[in-house]
């Protein structure tokens, strides 16, 4: 269990809080680049700060304070110019650094005063990578935005999925290093959701946890595997500081504030050899629903099941009341690392997984179970017979609510026909995550 003081340190993310200061040392995914094909400006709340994200007519992204410093107008209703964002109230124009570059009346009436040079609002750098827009809110110089290997994978269909989750980010992230929950929350619960009492999934016999440069790895041995299996030899990645990587997708838990989290999922589906070469011009995005029409939490898909577990702990989990056991060693490891990192930044040091050397950021390899499934692919016949990837051809496995146009684009990219789907064994005994094999 944790004291209330320690729990507050892990969960509070606003400016000038220990965890808020720590998380601001990392780039955070906050939107999809393709969102700005449809709009140019939108409000963003990130780590307790109200901001505006925009793309100007010159193609530059900006992330600045939501309130205009003139008369506090809402800049989410501002409009973009060739360079910057112009307040719709009195026309003040701000560039991506937050500098005021035009004050239409004062520039004409009192040009000698150069009043605009004295006005600069809060701003944060934004970069695009992997079809995502990333923000950095910490002290400069900013570290490098991690270039994870999957962002460079070819011949695959990518999509980005968001969901707004009404609970604190940290109980979401602790899920990222909890192997045993797969057996019960995703496997056995899915059996019961189909009104069946079995058969249940293979039981966990052994779990292990290792640290590496970019986070932690959790490993498992189940009744149907042994220590020669990739699930033990390779493992799955708890990505530092607020993500998980499972081979065919990343998930990030981005704090909106102390009581809300933006779930960000980046997925990759390798097309069969017959569909190569395949080039995807843009990465589509969608927002997944979290409740049904009756207001009940959706539980049909893997990540939706996770959401139920997260919010069920309360808006902010009270860790004074918990009772941890041997399977929770990974949870204890990441808590300890966060406290160590908070002390590091007090000493002026970089925390874990911050990258500043370009040579170490060319293509960051992460542990991947069944790597060849993504880097080499397989013929259509093998894909159709694959016990997990074949099942994924019937629909997006991780979150409910995929729009039909994105489902259609996926099917076209994979070159799959209705006749092909008749060959696929469905349903699986239970939903799985990780795509390349059992989780």
Short mmCIF file of C-alpha atoms in Angstrom, two decimals:
data_model
loop_
_atom_site.label_atom_id
_atom_site.label_comp_id
_atom_site.label_asym_id
_atom_site.label_seq_id
_atom_site.Cartn_x
_atom_site.Cartn_y
_atom_site.Cartn_z
CA UNK A 1 0.00 0.00 0.00
CA UNK A 2 1.01 3.62 -0.42
CA UNK A 3 0.51 6.63 1.81
CA UNK A 4 -1.79 9.39 0.60
CA UNK A 5 1.24 11.63 0.08
CA UNK A 6 2.97 9.05 -2.13
CA UNK A 7 -0.23 8.37 -4.03
CA UNK A 8 -0.63 12.09 -4.71
CA UNK A 9 2.93 12.26 -6.03
CA UNK A 10 2.20 9.50 -8.57
CA UNK A 11 -1.18 10.81 -9.70
CA UNK A 12 -1.07 14.62 -9.73
CA UNK A 13 0.18 15.98 -13.06
CA UNK A 14 -0.45 19.73 -13.00
CA UNK A 15 2.29 22.35 -13.31
CA UNK A 16 4.76 22.37 -10.41
CA UNK A 17 3.79 18.93 -9.13
CA UNK A 18 6.54 16.27 -8.93
CA UNK A 19 4.92 13.93 -11.44
CA UNK A 20 3.80 16.81 -13.61
CA UNK A 21 7.37 18.07 -13.77
CA UNK A 22 8.59 14.56 -14.60
CA UNK A 23 6.10 13.79 -17.38
CA UNK A 24 6.81 17.15 -18.97
CA UNK A 25 10.33 15.84 -19.75
CA UNK A 26 8.82 13.51 -22.39
CA UNK A 27 7.08 13.97 -25.73
CA UNK A 28 3.37 13.10 -25.50
CA UNK A 29 1.11 12.00 -28.40
CA UNK A 30 -1.89 14.31 -28.36
CA UNK A 31 -3.61 14.11 -31.77
CA UNK A 32 -3.51 12.60 -35.24
CA UNK A 33 -2.04 14.59 -38.10
CA UNK A 34 -5.03 13.70 -40.28
CA UNK A 35 -7.35 15.46 -37.82
CA UNK A 36 -6.08 18.68 -39.40
CA UNK A 37 -7.25 17.64 -42.84
CA UNK A 38 -10.72 18.47 -41.52
CA UNK A 39 -10.06 21.37 -39.16
CA UNK A 40 -7.30 23.86 -38.48
CA UNK A 41 -7.79 24.61 -34.78
CA UNK A 42 -8.98 22.65 -31.76
CA UNK A 43 -8.92 22.92 -28.00
CA UNK A 44 -6.62 20.60 -26.07
CA UNK A 45 -6.40 19.95 -22.34
CA UNK A 46 -3.08 18.38 -21.41
CA UNK A 47 -1.72 17.73 -17.92
CA UNK A 48 -4.13 20.23 -16.42
CA UNK A 49 -3.36 23.02 -18.91
CA UNK A 50 -5.92 24.42 -21.37
CA UNK A 51 -4.29 24.91 -24.76
CA UNK A 52 -5.04 25.28 -28.45
CA UNK A 53 -3.51 23.05 -31.11
CA UNK A 54 -3.49 24.38 -34.67
CA UNK A 55 -1.98 23.97 -38.12
CA UNK A 56 -1.46 27.24 -39.97
CA UNK A 57 -1.71 27.83 -43.70
CA UNK A 58 2.05 27.45 -44.00
CA UNK A 59 1.85 23.90 -42.61
CA UNK A 60 3.33 24.70 -39.18
CA UNK A 61 1.82 23.20 -36.03
CA UNK A 62 1.46 25.25 -32.87
CA UNK A 63 0.36 24.53 -29.32
CA UNK A 64 -0.33 27.70 -27.36
CA UNK A 65 -2.35 29.02 -24.42
CA UNK A 66 -6.09 28.85 -25.00
CA UNK A 67 -6.76 32.40 -23.76
CA UNK A 68 -5.73 35.47 -25.73
CA UNK A 69 -3.68 37.78 -23.45
CA UNK A 70 -5.56 40.84 -24.73
CA UNK A 71 -9.09 40.35 -23.37
CA UNK A 72 -8.96 36.58 -22.61
CA UNK A 73 -10.88 35.46 -25.70
CA UNK A 74 -11.00 31.72 -26.44
CA UNK A 75 -8.40 31.00 -29.11
CA UNK A 76 -10.03 27.68 -30.03
CA UNK A 77 -12.32 29.92 -32.13
CA UNK A 78 -9.40 31.77 -33.69
CA UNK A 79 -8.44 31.31 -37.34
CA UNK A 80 -5.15 30.41 -38.95
CA UNK A 81 -3.05 32.61 -41.19
CA UNK A 82 -0.06 31.83 -43.40
CA UNK A 83 1.97 32.06 -40.24
CA UNK A 84 0.23 31.62 -36.93
CA UNK A 85 -3.16 31.86 -35.23
CA UNK A 86 -5.24 35.05 -35.22
CA UNK A 87 -7.66 35.86 -32.40
CA UNK A 88 -11.16 36.31 -33.79
CA UNK A 89 -11.94 39.06 -31.23
CA UNK A 90 -9.47 41.83 -32.08
CA UNK A 91 -7.13 40.19 -34.56
CA UNK A 92 -4.01 39.71 -32.50
CA UNK A 93 -1.79 37.18 -34.29
CA UNK A 94 0.52 34.69 -32.56
CA UNK A 95 3.16 32.43 -34.07
CA UNK A 96 4.02 28.89 -32.92
CA UNK A 97 6.44 30.24 -30.31
CA UNK A 98 3.60 32.21 -28.66
CA UNK A 99 5.05 35.52 -29.82
CA UNK A 100 2.51 38.16 -30.81
CA UNK A 101 3.46 39.20 -34.35
CA UNK A 102 0.52 41.50 -35.17
CA UNK A 103 -1.75 43.87 -33.24
CA UNK A 104 -3.78 45.37 -36.09
CA UNK A 105 -4.96 48.55 -34.36
CA UNK A 106 -1.82 49.34 -32.36
CA UNK A 107 0.47 48.54 -35.30
CA UNK A 108 -1.22 51.43 -37.14
CA UNK A 109 -2.12 53.85 -34.33
CA UNK A 110 1.03 53.61 -32.19
CA UNK A 111 3.67 51.79 -34.26
CA UNK A 112 6.59 53.35 -32.38
CA UNK A 113 5.54 51.68 -29.13
CA UNK A 114 6.07 48.20 -30.64
CA UNK A 115 3.58 46.80 -28.16
CA UNK A 116 3.38 43.40 -29.86
CA UNK A 117 7.04 42.71 -29.06
CA UNK A 118 6.16 42.76 -25.36
CA UNK A 119 3.45 40.10 -25.67
CA UNK A 120 4.31 36.41 -25.64
CA UNK A 121 2.05 33.62 -24.41
CA UNK A 122 2.70 30.08 -23.30
CA UNK A 123 3.67 27.75 -26.15
CA UNK A 124 5.01 24.24 -26.57
CA UNK A 125 6.86 22.53 -29.44
CA UNK A 126 4.92 20.11 -31.67
CA UNK A 127 6.33 17.44 -34.00
CA UNK A 128 4.77 14.85 -36.28
CA UNK A 129 5.90 11.22 -36.26
CA UNK A 130 4.10 8.03 -37.20
CA UNK A 131 1.01 10.00 -38.16
CA UNK A 132 0.75 11.32 -34.59
CA UNK A 133 1.27 14.86 -33.32
CA UNK A 134 3.51 15.01 -30.27
CA UNK A 135 3.90 17.83 -27.75
CA UNK A 136 6.77 18.60 -25.40
CA UNK A 137 5.90 20.70 -22.34
CA UNK A 138 9.15 20.61 -20.37
CA UNK A 139 12.30 22.69 -20.07
CA UNK A 140 14.39 23.38 -23.15
CA UNK A 141 16.37 22.10 -24.90
CA UNK A 142 13.84 19.39 -25.63
CA UNK A 143 15.06 15.80 -25.91
CA UNK A 144 14.66 13.90 -29.16
CA UNK A 145 11.24 12.54 -30.05
CA UNK A 146 11.76 8.75 -29.92
CA UNK A 147 11.87 7.15 -33.36
CA UNK A 148 10.59 3.68 -32.56
CA UNK A 149 11.26 1.04 -35.20
CA UNK A 150 7.57 0.33 -36.03
CA UNK A 151 7.12 3.91 -37.26
CA UNK A 152 9.38 2.95 -40.15
CA UNK A 153 7.73 -0.36 -41.02
CA UNK A 154 6.45 -0.63 -44.58
CA UNK A 155 3.72 -2.65 -46.29
CA UNK A 156 1.27 -2.19 -43.48
CA UNK A 157 -2.08 -0.55 -42.74
CA UNK A 158 -1.83 1.87 -39.83
CA UNK A 159 -4.59 3.51 -37.81
CA UNK A 160 -4.81 5.68 -34.72
CA UNK A 161 -7.56 5.23 -32.14
CA UNK A 162 -8.40 7.59 -29.28
CA UNK A 163 -10.68 7.32 -26.27
CA UNK A 164 -11.33 9.68 -23.38
CA UNK A 165 -11.21 7.77 -20.10
CA UNK A 166 -12.61 9.40 -16.92
CA UNK A 167 -9.94 8.35 -14.45
CA UNK A 168 -6.36 9.12 -13.48
CA UNK A 169 -3.57 8.16 -15.87
CA UNK A 170 -1.54 6.15 -13.39
CA UNK A 171 -4.02 3.33 -12.85
CA UNK A 172 -4.11 3.03 -16.64
CA UNK A 173 -0.33 2.77 -16.86
CA UNK A 174 -0.03 0.21 -14.05
CA UNK A 175 -2.10 -2.06 -16.32
CA UNK A 176 0.89 -2.00 -18.71
CA UNK A 177 2.97 -4.24 -16.46
CA UNK A 178 0.32 -6.63 -15.20
CA UNK A 179 0.55 -9.92 -17.14
CA UNK A 180 -1.91 -11.97 -15.10
CA UNK A 181 -4.85 -9.71 -15.92
CA UNK A 182 -4.75 -11.07 -19.50
CA UNK A 183 -5.81 -14.48 -18.26
CA UNK A 184 -8.83 -13.18 -16.39
CA UNK A 185 -9.92 -9.83 -17.82
CA UNK A 186 -9.42 -10.70 -21.50
CA UNK A 187 -9.59 -14.47 -21.68
CA UNK A 188 -11.83 -15.86 -18.99
CA UNK A 189 -14.12 -12.84 -18.72
CA UNK A 190 -14.70 -12.98 -22.48
CA UNK A 191 -15.76 -16.61 -22.09
CA UNK A 192 -18.28 -15.60 -19.43
CA UNK A 193 -19.51 -12.63 -21.48
CA UNK A 194 -20.59 -15.21 -24.09
CA UNK A 195 -22.61 -16.98 -21.36
CA UNK A 196 -20.18 -19.89 -21.35
CA UNK A 197 -18.49 -21.42 -18.32
CA UNK A 198 -15.45 -22.74 -20.15
CA UNK A 199 -13.06 -23.81 -21.26
CA UNK A 200 -10.89 -21.23 -19.52
CA UNK A 201 -7.48 -20.04 -20.70
CA UNK A 202 -4.20 -21.66 -19.75
CA UNK A 203 -3.16 -20.60 -16.26
CA UNK A 204 -0.09 -18.53 -15.48
CA UNK A 205 2.63 -20.53 -13.79
CA UNK A 206 5.43 -17.97 -13.65
CA UNK A 207 5.89 -14.26 -14.31
CA UNK A 208 9.07 -12.20 -14.53
CA UNK A 209 10.04 -8.56 -14.98
CA UNK A 210 13.22 -7.01 -16.41
CA UNK A 211 14.32 -3.42 -16.91
CA UNK A 212 15.84 -2.08 -20.15
CA UNK A 213 16.69 1.34 -21.57
CA UNK A 214 13.19 2.18 -22.78
CA UNK A 215 11.10 0.73 -20.00
CA UNK A 216 10.43 -2.69 -18.51
CA UNK A 217 9.63 -6.11 -19.94
CA UNK A 218 7.10 -8.49 -18.45
CA UNK A 219 7.44 -12.21 -19.15
CA UNK A 220 5.24 -15.21 -18.52
CA UNK A 221 5.10 -18.99 -18.54
CA UNK A 222 1.64 -20.51 -18.84
CA UNK A 223 0.40 -24.07 -18.85
CA UNK A 224 0.62 -24.09 -22.66
CA UNK A 225 4.15 -22.60 -22.91
CA UNK A 226 7.59 -22.95 -21.38
CA UNK A 227 10.73 -20.84 -20.94
CA UNK A 228 11.68 -21.40 -24.60
CA UNK A 229 8.60 -19.52 -25.75
CA UNK A 230 8.92 -15.88 -26.88
CA UNK A 231 6.50 -14.85 -24.16
CA UNK A 232 9.30 -15.68 -21.69
CA UNK A 233 12.43 -15.22 -23.82
CA UNK A 234 11.31 -11.90 -25.34
CA UNK A 235 8.30 -10.65 -23.37
CA UNK A 236 6.11 -7.60 -23.75
CA UNK A 237 7.09 -3.97 -23.22
CA UNK A 238 5.92 -1.51 -20.59
CA UNK A 239 7.14 1.55 -22.49
CA UNK A 240 8.52 4.41 -20.43
CA UNK A 241 6.97 6.53 -19.09
CA UNK A 242 3.30 6.04 -20.05
CA UNK A 243 2.95 3.42 -22.75
CA UNK A 244 2.80 -0.25 -23.62
CA UNK A 245 4.07 -1.95 -26.81
CA UNK A 246 2.67 -5.29 -27.91
CA UNK A 247 4.18 -5.86 -31.35
CA UNK A 248 1.38 -4.73 -33.64
CA UNK A 249 0.38 -1.71 -31.59
CA UNK A 250 1.39 0.92 -29.08
CA UNK A 251 -0.87 2.32 -26.39
CA UNK A 252 -0.18 5.54 -24.52
CA UNK A 253 -2.02 6.85 -21.47
CA UNK A 254 -1.74 10.64 -21.76
CA UNK A 255 -2.88 12.67 -18.74
CA UNK A 256 -5.57 15.22 -19.59
CA UNK A 257 -5.64 16.25 -15.94
CA UNK A 258 -5.71 14.44 -12.59
CA UNK A 259 -9.11 12.87 -13.32
CA UNK A 260 -9.09 12.17 -17.06
CA UNK A 261 -6.84 10.29 -19.48
CA UNK A 262 -6.50 10.28 -23.25
CA UNK A 263 -5.98 6.72 -24.48
CA UNK A 264 -3.93 6.73 -27.69
CA UNK A 265 -3.51 3.55 -29.73
CA UNK A 266 -1.28 3.26 -32.83
CA UNK A 267 -1.90 0.01 -34.73
CA UNK A 268 -0.03 -1.72 -37.57
CA UNK A 269 -1.35 -4.58 -39.71
CA UNK A 270 1.12 -6.12 -42.14
CA UNK A 271 -0.47 -6.78 -45.53
CA UNK A 272 -0.03 -10.24 -47.09
CA UNK A 273 2.73 -10.74 -49.65
CA UNK A 274 0.19 -10.67 -52.49
CA UNK A 275 -0.72 -7.06 -51.58
CA UNK A 276 2.86 -5.78 -51.58
CA UNK A 277 4.10 -3.22 -52.25
CA UNK A 278 1.55 -1.25 -50.24
CA UNK A 279 1.95 2.43 -49.44
CA UNK A 280 -0.40 4.23 -47.12
CA UNK A 281 -0.55 7.94 -47.90
CA UNK A 282 -2.13 9.02 -44.61
CA UNK A 283 -2.82 7.37 -41.28
CA UNK A 284 -6.55 7.50 -40.48
CA UNK A 285 -7.84 8.12 -36.97
CA UNK A 286 -11.04 7.59 -35.02
CA UNK A 287 -12.43 8.04 -31.53
CA UNK A 288 -13.82 4.90 -29.95
CA UNK A 289 -16.96 4.87 -27.78
CA UNK A 290 -16.60 3.69 -24.20
CA UNK A 291 -20.28 3.14 -23.25
CA UNK A 292 -23.30 1.63 -24.94
CA UNK A 293 -26.70 3.27 -25.48
CA UNK A 294 -27.81 2.21 -21.99
CA UNK A 295 -24.78 3.86 -20.39
CA UNK A 296 -23.05 0.56 -19.61
CA UNK A 297 -19.33 0.28 -20.25
CA UNK A 298 -18.52 -1.56 -23.47
CA UNK A 299 -16.67 -4.82 -22.80
CA UNK A 300 -16.61 -6.51 -26.21
CA UNK A 301 -13.05 -5.55 -27.18
CA UNK A 302 -9.69 -5.88 -25.48
CA UNK A 303 -8.95 -2.25 -24.65
CA UNK A 304 -12.57 -1.62 -23.68
CA UNK A 305 -12.17 -4.36 -21.10
CA UNK A 306 -9.09 -2.55 -19.81
CA UNK A 307 -11.09 0.67 -19.56
CA UNK A 308 -13.62 -1.08 -17.30
CA UNK A 309 -10.81 -2.14 -14.97
CA UNK A 310 -9.28 1.34 -14.89
CA UNK A 311 -12.42 3.32 -14.13
CA UNK A 312 -13.62 0.68 -11.69
CA UNK A 313 -10.80 1.70 -9.34
CA UNK A 314 -12.36 5.14 -8.92
CA UNK A 315 -11.43 8.46 -10.45
CA UNK A 316 -8.11 8.27 -8.59
CA UNK A 317 -7.32 4.84 -7.15
CA UNK A 318 -6.83 4.83 -3.37
CA UNK A 319 -3.65 2.80 -3.05
CA UNK A 320 -3.82 2.92 0.75
CA UNK A 321 -6.42 0.16 0.51
CA UNK A 322 -4.68 -2.22 -1.92
CA UNK A 323 -3.14 -5.63 -1.14
CA UNK A 324 -0.36 -6.45 -3.61
CA UNK A 325 0.94 -9.99 -4.21
CA UNK A 326 3.71 -11.70 -6.18
CA UNK A 327 2.18 -10.99 -9.58
CA UNK A 328 2.39 -7.26 -8.79
CA UNK A 329 6.19 -7.07 -8.67
CA UNK A 330 6.19 -5.12 -11.92
CA UNK A 331 3.82 -2.55 -10.45
CA UNK A 332 6.20 -2.04 -7.54
CA UNK A 333 9.14 -1.72 -9.95
CA UNK A 334 7.60 1.08 -11.99
CA UNK A 335 6.45 2.96 -8.89
CA UNK A 336 9.97 2.82 -7.54
CA UNK A 337 11.37 4.03 -10.87
CA UNK A 338 8.99 6.99 -10.96
CA UNK A 339 10.03 8.07 -7.47
CA UNK A 340 13.70 7.73 -8.49
CA UNK A 341 13.10 9.81 -11.61
CA UNK A 342 11.41 12.55 -9.59
CA UNK A 343 14.57 12.78 -7.52
CA UNK A 344 16.73 12.82 -10.64
CA UNK A 345 15.05 15.87 -12.11
CA UNK A 346 15.38 17.67 -8.78
CA UNK A 347 19.15 17.15 -9.19
CA UNK A 348 19.03 18.48 -12.74
CA UNK A 349 19.49 15.05 -14.33
CA UNK A 350 17.57 13.46 -17.18
CA UNK A 351 15.07 10.77 -16.12
CA UNK A 352 14.84 7.29 -17.59
CA UNK A 353 14.46 6.84 -21.38
CA UNK A 354 15.14 10.47 -22.33
CA UNK A 355 17.10 10.48 -25.61
CA UNK A 356 19.50 13.24 -26.64
CA UNK A 357 22.02 11.37 -28.82
CA UNK A 358 20.81 11.25 -32.47
CA UNK A 359 22.84 8.08 -33.05
CA UNK A 360 20.66 6.30 -30.50
CA UNK A 361 17.45 7.50 -32.13
CA UNK A 362 17.85 6.29 -35.71
CA UNK A 363 15.46 3.35 -35.26
CA UNK A 364 14.81 2.21 -31.69
CA UNK A 365 14.32 -1.55 -31.56
CA UNK A 366 11.98 -2.82 -28.88
CA UNK A 367 11.43 -6.44 -27.82
CA UNK A 368 8.88 -7.98 -30.19
CA UNK A 369 7.26 -11.40 -29.92
CA UNK A 370 7.16 -13.03 -33.40
CA UNK A 371 8.98 -10.12 -35.04
CA UNK A 372 8.88 -11.69 -38.53
CA UNK A 373 5.11 -11.31 -38.68
CA UNK A 374 5.60 -7.54 -38.97
CA UNK A 375 8.95 -7.14 -40.64
CA UNK A 376 8.65 -9.95 -43.23
CA UNK A 377 4.95 -10.70 -43.40
CA UNK A 378 3.36 -13.85 -44.80
CA UNK A 379 1.35 -15.05 -47.81
CA UNK A 380 -2.41 -14.62 -47.73
CA UNK A 381 -2.98 -18.34 -47.25
CA UNK A 382 -0.84 -18.36 -44.10
CA UNK A 383 -2.50 -15.19 -42.82
CA UNK A 384 -5.96 -16.68 -43.24
CA UNK A 385 -4.91 -19.75 -41.24
CA UNK A 386 -3.14 -17.81 -38.51
CA UNK A 387 -5.07 -18.40 -35.25
CA UNK A 388 -4.88 -14.74 -34.21
CA UNK A 389 -3.98 -12.56 -37.19
CA UNK A 390 -6.57 -14.39 -39.26
CA UNK A 391 -9.23 -13.56 -36.69
CA UNK A 392 -8.24 -9.88 -36.87
CA UNK A 393 -9.30 -9.86 -40.52
CA UNK A 394 -12.92 -9.97 -39.35
CA UNK A 395 -12.71 -6.66 -37.49
CA UNK A 396 -10.59 -4.43 -35.33
CA UNK A 397 -9.85 -6.48 -32.22
CA UNK A 398 -8.69 -3.85 -29.77
CA UNK A 399 -11.44 -1.22 -29.53
CA UNK A 400 -15.12 -1.06 -30.31
CA UNK A 401 -16.58 1.37 -32.82
CA UNK A 402 -14.28 1.32 -35.84
CA UNK A 403 -15.93 3.44 -38.57
CA UNK A 404 -17.03 1.52 -41.64
CA UNK A 405 -14.90 3.59 -44.02
CA UNK A 406 -11.75 2.68 -42.09
CA UNK A 407 -12.79 -0.97 -41.92
CA UNK A 408 -13.30 -0.90 -45.70
CA UNK A 409 -9.90 0.74 -46.26
CA UNK A 410 -8.28 -1.95 -44.10
CA UNK A 411 -9.97 -4.76 -46.02
CA UNK A 412 -8.91 -3.23 -49.34
CA UNK A 413 -5.31 -2.85 -48.14
CA UNK A 414 -5.20 -6.47 -46.98
CA UNK A 415 -6.70 -7.68 -50.28
CA UNK A 416 -9.27 -9.77 -48.42
CA UNK A 417 -12.54 -10.87 -50.00
CA UNK A 418 -15.71 -12.23 -48.36
CA UNK A 419 -14.75 -15.64 -49.72
CA UNK A 420 -11.37 -15.37 -47.99
CA UNK A 421 -13.06 -14.66 -44.66
CA UNK A 422 -15.07 -17.84 -44.92
CA UNK A 423 -11.78 -19.71 -44.49
CA UNK A 424 -10.95 -17.99 -41.20
CA UNK A 425 -11.62 -19.83 -37.98
CA UNK A 426 -13.96 -17.70 -35.83
CA UNK A 427 -14.57 -16.92 -33.14
CA UNK A 428 -11.42 -17.17 -31.11
CA UNK A 429 -11.84 -18.70 -27.70
CA UNK A 430 -11.13 -15.25 -26.30
CA UNK A 431 -9.88 -11.86 -27.47
CA UNK A 432 -6.11 -11.57 -27.51
CA UNK A 433 -3.77 -8.64 -27.66
CA UNK A 434 -0.35 -8.46 -29.18
CA UNK A 435 -1.50 -9.83 -32.52
CA UNK A 436 1.57 -11.92 -33.24
CA UNK A 437 0.74 -14.71 -30.86
CA UNK A 438 -0.75 -15.42 -27.50
CA UNK A 439 -0.42 -12.54 -25.10
#
